[in-house]
Short mmCIF file of N, CA and C in Angstrom, two decimals:
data_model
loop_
_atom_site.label_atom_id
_atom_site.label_comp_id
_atom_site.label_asym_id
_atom_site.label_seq_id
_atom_site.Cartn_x
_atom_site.Cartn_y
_atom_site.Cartn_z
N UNK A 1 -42.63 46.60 -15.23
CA UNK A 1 -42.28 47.41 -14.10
C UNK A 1 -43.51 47.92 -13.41
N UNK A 2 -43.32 48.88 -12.38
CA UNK A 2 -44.51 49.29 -11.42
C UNK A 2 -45.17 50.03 -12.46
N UNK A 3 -44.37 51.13 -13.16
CA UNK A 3 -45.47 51.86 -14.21
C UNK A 3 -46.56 50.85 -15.32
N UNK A 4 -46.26 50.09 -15.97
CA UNK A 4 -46.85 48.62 -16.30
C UNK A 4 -48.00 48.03 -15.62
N UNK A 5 -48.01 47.87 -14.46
CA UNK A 5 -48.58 47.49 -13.74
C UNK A 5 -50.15 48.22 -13.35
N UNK A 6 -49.89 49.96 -12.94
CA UNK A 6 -50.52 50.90 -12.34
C UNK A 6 -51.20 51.08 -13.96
N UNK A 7 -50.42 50.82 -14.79
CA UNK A 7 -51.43 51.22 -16.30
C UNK A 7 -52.52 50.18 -16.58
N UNK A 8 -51.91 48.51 -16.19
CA UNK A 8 -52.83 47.35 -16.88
C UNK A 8 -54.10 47.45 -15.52
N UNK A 9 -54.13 48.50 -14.43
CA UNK A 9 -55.15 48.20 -13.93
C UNK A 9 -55.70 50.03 -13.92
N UNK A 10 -55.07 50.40 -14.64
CA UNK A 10 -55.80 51.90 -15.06
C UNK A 10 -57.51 51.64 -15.40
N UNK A 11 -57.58 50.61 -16.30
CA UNK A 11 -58.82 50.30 -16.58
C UNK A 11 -59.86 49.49 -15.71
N UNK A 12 -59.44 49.15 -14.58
CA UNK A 12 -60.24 48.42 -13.75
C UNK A 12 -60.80 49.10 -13.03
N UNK A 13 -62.37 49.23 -12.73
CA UNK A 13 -63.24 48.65 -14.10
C UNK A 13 -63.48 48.86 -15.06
N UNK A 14 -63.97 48.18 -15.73
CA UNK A 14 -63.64 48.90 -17.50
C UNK A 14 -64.98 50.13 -17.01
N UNK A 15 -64.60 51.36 -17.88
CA UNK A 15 -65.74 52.26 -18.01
C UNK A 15 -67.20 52.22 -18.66
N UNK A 16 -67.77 52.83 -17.85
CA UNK A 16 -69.39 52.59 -18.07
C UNK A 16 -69.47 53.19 -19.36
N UNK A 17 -70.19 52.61 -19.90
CA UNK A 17 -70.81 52.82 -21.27
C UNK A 17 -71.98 54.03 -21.67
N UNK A 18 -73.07 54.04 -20.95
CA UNK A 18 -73.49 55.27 -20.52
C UNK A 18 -74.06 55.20 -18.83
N UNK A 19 -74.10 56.30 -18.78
CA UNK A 19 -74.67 57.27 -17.85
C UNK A 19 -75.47 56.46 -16.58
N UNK A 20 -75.15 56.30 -15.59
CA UNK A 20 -76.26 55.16 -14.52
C UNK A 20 -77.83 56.15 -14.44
N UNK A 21 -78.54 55.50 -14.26
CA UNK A 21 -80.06 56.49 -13.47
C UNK A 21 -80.07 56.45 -12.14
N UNK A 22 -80.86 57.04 -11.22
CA UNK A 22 -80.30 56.88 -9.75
C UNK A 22 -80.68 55.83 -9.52
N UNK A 23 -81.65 55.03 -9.88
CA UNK A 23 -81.73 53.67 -9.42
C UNK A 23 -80.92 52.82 -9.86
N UNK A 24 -80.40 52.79 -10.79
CA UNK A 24 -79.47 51.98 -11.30
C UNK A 24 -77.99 51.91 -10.66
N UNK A 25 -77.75 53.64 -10.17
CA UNK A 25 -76.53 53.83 -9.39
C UNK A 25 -76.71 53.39 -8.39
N UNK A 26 -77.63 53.60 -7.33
CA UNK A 26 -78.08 52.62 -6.02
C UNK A 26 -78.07 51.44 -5.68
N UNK A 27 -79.40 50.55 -6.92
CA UNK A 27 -78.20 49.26 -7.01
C UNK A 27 -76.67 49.00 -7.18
N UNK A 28 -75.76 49.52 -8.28
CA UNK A 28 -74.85 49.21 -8.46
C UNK A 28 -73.62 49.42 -7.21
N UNK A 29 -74.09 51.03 -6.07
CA UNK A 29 -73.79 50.96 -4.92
C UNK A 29 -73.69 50.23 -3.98
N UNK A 30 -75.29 49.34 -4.18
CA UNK A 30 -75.52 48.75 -3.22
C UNK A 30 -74.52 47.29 -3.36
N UNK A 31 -74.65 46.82 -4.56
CA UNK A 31 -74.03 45.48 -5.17
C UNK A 31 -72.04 45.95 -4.66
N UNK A 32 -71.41 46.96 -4.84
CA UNK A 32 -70.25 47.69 -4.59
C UNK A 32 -70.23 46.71 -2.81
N UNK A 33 -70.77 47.39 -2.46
CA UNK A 33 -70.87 47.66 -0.75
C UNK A 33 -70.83 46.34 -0.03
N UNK A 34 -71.84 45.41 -0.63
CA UNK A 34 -71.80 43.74 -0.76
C UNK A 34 -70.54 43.16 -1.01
N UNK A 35 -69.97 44.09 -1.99
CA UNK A 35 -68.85 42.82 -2.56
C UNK A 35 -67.85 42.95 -1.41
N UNK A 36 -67.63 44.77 -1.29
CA UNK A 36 -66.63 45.07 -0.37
C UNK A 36 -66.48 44.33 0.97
N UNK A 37 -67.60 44.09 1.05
CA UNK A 37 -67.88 43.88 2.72
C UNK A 37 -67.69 42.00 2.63
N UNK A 38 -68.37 41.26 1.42
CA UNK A 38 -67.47 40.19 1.24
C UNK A 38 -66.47 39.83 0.97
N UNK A 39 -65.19 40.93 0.28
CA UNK A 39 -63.87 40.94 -0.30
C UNK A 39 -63.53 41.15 1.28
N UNK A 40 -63.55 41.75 2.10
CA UNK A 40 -63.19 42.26 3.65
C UNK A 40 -62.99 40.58 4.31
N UNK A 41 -63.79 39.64 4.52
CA UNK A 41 -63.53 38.65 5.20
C UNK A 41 -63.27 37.54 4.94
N UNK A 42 -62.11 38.43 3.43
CA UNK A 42 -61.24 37.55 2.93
C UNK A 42 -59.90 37.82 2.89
N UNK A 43 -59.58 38.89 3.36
CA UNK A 43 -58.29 39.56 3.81
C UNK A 43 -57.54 38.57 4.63
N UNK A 44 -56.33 38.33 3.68
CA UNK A 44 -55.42 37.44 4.55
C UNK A 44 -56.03 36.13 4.90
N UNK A 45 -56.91 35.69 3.95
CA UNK A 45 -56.68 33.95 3.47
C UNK A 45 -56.57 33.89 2.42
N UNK A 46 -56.20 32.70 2.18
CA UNK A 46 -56.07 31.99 1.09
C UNK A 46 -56.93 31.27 0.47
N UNK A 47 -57.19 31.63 -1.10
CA UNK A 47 -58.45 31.42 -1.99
C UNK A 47 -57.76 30.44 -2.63
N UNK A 48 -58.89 29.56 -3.07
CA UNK A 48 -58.10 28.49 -4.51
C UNK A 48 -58.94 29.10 -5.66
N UNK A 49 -58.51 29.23 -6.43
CA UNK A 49 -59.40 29.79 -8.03
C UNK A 49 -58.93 28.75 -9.18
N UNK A 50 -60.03 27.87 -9.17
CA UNK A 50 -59.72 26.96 -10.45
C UNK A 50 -60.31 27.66 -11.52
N UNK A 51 -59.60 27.98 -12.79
CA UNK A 51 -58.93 28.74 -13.57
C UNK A 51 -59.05 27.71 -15.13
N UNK A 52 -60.81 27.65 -15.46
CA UNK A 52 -60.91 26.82 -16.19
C UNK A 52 -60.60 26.91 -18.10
N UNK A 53 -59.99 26.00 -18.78
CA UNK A 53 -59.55 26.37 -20.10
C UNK A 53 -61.09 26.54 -20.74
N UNK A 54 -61.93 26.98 -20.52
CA UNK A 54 -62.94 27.39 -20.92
C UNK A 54 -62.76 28.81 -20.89
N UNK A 55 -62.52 29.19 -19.63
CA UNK A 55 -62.36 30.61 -19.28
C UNK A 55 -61.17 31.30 -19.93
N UNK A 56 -60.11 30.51 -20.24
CA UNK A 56 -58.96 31.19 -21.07
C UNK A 56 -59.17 31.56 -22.48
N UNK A 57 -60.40 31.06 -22.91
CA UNK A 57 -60.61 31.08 -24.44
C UNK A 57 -60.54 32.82 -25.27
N UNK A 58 -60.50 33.75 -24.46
CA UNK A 58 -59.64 34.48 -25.49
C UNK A 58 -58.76 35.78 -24.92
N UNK A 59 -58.42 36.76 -24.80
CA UNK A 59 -57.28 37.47 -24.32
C UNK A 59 -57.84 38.39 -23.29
N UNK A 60 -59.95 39.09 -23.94
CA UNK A 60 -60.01 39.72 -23.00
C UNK A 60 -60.27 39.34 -21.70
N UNK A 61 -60.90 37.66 -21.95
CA UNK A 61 -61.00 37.00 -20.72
C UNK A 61 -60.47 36.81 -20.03
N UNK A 62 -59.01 36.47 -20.63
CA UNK A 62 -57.52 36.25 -19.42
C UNK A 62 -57.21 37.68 -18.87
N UNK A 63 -57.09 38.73 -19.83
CA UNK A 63 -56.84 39.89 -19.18
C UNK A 63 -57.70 40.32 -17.90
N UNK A 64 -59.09 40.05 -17.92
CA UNK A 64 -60.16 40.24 -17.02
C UNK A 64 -59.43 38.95 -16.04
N UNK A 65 -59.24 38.11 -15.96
CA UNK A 65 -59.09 37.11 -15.14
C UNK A 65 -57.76 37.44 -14.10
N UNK A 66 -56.92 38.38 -14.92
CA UNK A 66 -55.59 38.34 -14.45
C UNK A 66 -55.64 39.60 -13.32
N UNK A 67 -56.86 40.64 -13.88
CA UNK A 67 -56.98 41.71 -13.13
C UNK A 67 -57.43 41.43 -12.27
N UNK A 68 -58.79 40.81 -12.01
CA UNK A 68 -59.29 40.16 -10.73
C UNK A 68 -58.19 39.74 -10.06
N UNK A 69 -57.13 38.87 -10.26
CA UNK A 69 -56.37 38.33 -9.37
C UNK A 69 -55.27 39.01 -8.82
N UNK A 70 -55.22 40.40 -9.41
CA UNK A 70 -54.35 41.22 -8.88
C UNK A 70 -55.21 42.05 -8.27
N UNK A 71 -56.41 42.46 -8.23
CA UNK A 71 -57.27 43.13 -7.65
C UNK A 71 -57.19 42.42 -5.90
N UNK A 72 -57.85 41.72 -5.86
CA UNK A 72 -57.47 40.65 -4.90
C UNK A 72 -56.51 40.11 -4.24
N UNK A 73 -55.48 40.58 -4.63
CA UNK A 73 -53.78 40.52 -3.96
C UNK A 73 -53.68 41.55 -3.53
N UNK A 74 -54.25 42.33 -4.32
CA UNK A 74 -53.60 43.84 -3.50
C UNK A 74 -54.84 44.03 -2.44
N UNK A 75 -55.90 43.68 -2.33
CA UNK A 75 -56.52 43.64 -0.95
C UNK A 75 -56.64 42.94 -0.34
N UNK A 76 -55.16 42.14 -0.08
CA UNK A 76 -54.83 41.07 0.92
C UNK A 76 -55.32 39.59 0.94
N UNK A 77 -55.71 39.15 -0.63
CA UNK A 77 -56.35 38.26 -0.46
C UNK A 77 -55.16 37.20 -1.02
N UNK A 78 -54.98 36.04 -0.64
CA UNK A 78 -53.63 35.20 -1.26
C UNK A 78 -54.31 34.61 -2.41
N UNK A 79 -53.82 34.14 -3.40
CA UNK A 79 -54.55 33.35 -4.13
C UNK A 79 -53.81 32.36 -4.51
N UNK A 80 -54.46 31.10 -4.94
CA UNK A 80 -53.88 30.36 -5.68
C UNK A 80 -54.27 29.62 -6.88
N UNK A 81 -53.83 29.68 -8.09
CA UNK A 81 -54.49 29.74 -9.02
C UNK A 81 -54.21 28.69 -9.73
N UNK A 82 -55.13 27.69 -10.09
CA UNK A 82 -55.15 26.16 -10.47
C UNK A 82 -55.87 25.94 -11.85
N UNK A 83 -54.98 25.88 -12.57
CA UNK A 83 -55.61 26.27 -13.64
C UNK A 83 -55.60 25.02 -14.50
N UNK A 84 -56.65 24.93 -15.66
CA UNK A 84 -57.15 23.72 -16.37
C UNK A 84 -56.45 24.14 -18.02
N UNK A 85 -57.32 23.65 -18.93
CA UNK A 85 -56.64 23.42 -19.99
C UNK A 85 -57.45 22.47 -20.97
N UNK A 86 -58.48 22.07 -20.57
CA UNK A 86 -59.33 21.12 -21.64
C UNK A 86 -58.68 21.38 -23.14
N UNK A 87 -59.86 22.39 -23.49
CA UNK A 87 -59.91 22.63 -25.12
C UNK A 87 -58.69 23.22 -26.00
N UNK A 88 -57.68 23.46 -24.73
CA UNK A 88 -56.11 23.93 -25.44
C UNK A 88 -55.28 22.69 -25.89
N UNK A 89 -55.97 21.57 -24.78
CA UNK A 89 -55.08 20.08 -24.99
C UNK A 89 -55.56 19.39 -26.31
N UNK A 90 -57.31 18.96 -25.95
CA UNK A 90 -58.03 18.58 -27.65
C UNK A 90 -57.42 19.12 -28.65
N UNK A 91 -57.01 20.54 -28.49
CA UNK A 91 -56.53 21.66 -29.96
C UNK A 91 -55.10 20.86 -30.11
N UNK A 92 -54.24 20.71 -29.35
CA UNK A 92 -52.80 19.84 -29.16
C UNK A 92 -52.81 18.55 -29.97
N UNK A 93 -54.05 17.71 -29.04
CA UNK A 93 -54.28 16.35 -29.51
C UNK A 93 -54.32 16.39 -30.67
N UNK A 94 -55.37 16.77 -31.27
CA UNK A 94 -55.88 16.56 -32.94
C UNK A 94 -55.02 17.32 -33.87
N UNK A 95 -53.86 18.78 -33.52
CA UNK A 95 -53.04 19.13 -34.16
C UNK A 95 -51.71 18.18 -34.32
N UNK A 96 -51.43 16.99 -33.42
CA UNK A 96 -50.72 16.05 -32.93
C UNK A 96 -50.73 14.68 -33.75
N UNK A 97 -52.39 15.16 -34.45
CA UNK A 97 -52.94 13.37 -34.78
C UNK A 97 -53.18 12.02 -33.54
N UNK A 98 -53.56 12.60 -32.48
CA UNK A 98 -53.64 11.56 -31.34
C UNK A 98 -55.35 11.79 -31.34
N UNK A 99 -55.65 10.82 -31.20
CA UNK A 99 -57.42 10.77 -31.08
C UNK A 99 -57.58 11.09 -29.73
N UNK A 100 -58.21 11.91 -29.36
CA UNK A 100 -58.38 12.12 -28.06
C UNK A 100 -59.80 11.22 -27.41
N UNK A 101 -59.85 10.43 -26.64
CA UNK A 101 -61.37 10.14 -26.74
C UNK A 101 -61.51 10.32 -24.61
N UNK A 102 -63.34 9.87 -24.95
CA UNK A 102 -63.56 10.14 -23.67
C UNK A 102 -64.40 9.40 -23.13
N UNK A 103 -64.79 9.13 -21.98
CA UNK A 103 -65.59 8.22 -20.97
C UNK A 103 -67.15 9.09 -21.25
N UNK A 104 -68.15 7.65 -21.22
CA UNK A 104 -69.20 8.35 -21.08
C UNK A 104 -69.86 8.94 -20.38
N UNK A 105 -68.69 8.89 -19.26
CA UNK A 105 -69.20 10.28 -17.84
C UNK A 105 -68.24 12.21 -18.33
N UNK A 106 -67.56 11.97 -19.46
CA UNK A 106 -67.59 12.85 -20.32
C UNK A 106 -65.67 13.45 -19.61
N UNK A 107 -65.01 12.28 -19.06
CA UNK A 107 -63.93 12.45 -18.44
C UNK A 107 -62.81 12.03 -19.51
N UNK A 108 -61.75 12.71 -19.98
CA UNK A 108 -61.09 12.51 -20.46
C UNK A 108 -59.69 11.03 -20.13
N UNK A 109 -59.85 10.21 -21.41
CA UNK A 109 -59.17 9.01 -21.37
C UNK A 109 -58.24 9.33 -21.44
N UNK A 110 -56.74 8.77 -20.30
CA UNK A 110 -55.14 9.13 -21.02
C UNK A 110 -54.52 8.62 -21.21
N UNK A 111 -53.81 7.90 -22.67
CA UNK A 111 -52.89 7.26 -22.56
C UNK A 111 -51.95 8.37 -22.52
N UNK A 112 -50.32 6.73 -22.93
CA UNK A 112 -49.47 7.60 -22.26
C UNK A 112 -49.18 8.91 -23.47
N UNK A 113 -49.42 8.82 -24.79
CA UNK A 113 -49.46 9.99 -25.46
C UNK A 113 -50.01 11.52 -25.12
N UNK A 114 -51.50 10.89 -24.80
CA UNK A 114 -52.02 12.19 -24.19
C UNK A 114 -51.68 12.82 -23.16
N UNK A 115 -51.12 11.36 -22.31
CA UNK A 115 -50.36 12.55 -20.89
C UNK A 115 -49.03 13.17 -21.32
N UNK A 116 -48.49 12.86 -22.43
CA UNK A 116 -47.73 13.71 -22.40
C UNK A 116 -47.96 15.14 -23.46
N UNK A 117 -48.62 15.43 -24.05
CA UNK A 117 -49.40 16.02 -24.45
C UNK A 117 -49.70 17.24 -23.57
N UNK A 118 -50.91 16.56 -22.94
CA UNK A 118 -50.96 17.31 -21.51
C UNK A 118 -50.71 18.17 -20.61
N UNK A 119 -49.11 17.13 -20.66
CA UNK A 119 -48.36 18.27 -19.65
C UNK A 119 -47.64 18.85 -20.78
N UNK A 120 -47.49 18.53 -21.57
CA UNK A 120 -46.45 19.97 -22.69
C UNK A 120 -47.61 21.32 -22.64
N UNK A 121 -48.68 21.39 -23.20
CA UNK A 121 -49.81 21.70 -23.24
C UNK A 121 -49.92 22.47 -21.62
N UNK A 122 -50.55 21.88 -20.49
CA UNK A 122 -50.41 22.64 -18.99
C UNK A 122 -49.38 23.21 -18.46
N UNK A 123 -48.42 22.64 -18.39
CA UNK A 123 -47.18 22.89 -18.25
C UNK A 123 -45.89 23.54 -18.37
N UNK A 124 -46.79 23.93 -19.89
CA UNK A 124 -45.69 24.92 -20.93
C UNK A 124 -46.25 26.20 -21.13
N UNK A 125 -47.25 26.13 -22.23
CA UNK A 125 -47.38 27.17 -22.75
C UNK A 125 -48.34 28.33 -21.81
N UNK A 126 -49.24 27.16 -21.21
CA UNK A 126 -50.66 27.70 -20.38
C UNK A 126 -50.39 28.29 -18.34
N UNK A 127 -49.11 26.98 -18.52
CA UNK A 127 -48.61 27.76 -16.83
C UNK A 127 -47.72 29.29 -17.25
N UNK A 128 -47.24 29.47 -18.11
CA UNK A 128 -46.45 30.50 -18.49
C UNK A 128 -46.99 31.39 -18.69
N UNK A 129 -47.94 31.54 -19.73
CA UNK A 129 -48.73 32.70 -20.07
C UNK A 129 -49.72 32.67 -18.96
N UNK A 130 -50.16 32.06 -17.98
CA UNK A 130 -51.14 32.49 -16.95
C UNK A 130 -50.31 33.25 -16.25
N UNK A 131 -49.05 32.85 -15.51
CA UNK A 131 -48.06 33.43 -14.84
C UNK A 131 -47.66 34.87 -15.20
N UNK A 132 -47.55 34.84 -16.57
CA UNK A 132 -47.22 36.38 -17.25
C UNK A 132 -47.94 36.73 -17.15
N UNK A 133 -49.56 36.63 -17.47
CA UNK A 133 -50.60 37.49 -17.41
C UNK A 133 -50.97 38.16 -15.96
N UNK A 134 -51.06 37.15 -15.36
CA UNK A 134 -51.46 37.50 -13.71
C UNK A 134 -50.19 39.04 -12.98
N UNK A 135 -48.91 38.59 -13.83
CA UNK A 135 -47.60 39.74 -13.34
C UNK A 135 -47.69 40.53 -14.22
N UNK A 136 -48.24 40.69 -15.39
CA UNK A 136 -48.31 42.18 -16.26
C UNK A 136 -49.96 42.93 -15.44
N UNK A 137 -50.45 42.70 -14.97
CA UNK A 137 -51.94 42.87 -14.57
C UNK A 137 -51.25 43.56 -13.16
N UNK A 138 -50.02 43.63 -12.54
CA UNK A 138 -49.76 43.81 -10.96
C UNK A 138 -50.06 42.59 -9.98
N UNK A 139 -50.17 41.97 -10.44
CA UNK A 139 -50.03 40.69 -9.51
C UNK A 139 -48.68 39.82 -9.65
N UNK A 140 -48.86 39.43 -8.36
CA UNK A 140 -47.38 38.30 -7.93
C UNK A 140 -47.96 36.94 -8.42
N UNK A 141 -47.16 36.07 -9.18
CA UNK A 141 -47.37 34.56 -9.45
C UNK A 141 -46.41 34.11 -10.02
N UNK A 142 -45.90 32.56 -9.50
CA UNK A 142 -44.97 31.65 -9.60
C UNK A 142 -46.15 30.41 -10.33
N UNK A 143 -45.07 30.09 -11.28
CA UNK A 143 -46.17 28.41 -12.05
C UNK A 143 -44.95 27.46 -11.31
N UNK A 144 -45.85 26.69 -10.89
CA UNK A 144 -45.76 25.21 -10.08
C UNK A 144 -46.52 24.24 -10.59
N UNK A 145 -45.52 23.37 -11.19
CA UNK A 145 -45.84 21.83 -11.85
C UNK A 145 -45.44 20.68 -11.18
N UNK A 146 -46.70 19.96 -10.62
CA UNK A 146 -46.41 18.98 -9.45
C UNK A 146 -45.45 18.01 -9.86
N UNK A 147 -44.86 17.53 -11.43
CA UNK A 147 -44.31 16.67 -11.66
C UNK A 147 -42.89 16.77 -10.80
N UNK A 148 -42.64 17.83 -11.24
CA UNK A 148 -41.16 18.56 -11.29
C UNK A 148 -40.59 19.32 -9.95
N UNK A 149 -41.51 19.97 -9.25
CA UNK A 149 -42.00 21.04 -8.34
C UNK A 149 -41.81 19.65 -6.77
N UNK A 150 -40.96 20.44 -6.26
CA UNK A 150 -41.54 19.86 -4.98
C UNK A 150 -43.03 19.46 -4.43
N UNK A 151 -43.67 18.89 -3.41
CA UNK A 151 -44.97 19.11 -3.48
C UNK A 151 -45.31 20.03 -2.05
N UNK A 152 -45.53 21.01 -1.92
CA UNK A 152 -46.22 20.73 -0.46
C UNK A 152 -46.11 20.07 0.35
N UNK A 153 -45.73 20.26 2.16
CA UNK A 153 -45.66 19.12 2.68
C UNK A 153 -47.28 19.21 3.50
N UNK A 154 -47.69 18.60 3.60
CA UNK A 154 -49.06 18.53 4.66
C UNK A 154 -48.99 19.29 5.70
N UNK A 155 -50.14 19.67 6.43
CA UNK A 155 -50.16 20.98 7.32
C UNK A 155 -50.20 19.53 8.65
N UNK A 156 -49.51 20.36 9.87
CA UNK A 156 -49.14 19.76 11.04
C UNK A 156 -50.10 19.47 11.93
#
């Protein structure tokens, strides 16, 4: 609910640890003032945020990830959030017994095992819990799976 929401971003930003010095507060002002003024002439477009399974690797990261993206909604910024899944799928594969292997440009090979894998893996567990995370944080998000999902029609 809204109370839920106003609490999971009670902490944003997490609190300083100690005490700034004035130079330190000045920079950190100054760095503030920068962002603002770059978060500003992003009001009312639309961002893509690829949303890498590197970056999901553990709860406070997603939690930090999910706040940003509600931070950013609520100052008008749209987002859309495209998210990966590497090292959750490998963890799948080899819990699966499927050898996962890879190209020596370091691109993952798929048969048809691994694609399905894959998408159980993207599809399931990782569009869901991104989706939940991003809406317990105060943010709006729908998971969209191109298999299944309508696609987009092309812009006119």
């Amino acid at each position: 609910g809204a109370g839920g929401a106003a609490a999971a971003r009670a902490h944003y930003p997490p609190p300083l640890v100690a005490p700034l010095s004035a130079s330190s507060a000045e920079d950190w002002g100054a760095k503030l003032t920068t962002g603002l003024t770059k978060l500003s002439d992003l009001v009312d477009e639309t961002v893509v945020i690829k949303y890498g399974g590197h970056a999901m690797g553990s709860a406070e990261a997603r939690a930090s990830f999910a706040r940003d993206v509600a931070l950013l909604q609520d100052a008008g910024v749209r987002c859309v959030v495209v998210h990966g899944g590497g090292p959750m799928i490998s963890a799948m594969l080899e819990k699966m017994g499927v050898k996962g292997e890879f190209s020596p440009e370091g691109l993952r090979i798929t048969d048809e095992a691994t694609v399905e894998i894959a998408e159980m893996v993207l599809c399931g567990s990782l569009n869901k819990r991104t989706v939940h995370e991003i809406s317990m944080a105060g943010g709006a998000a729908i998971g969209l799976r191109g298999k299944e999902d309508a696609p987009l029609p092309p812009p006119q």
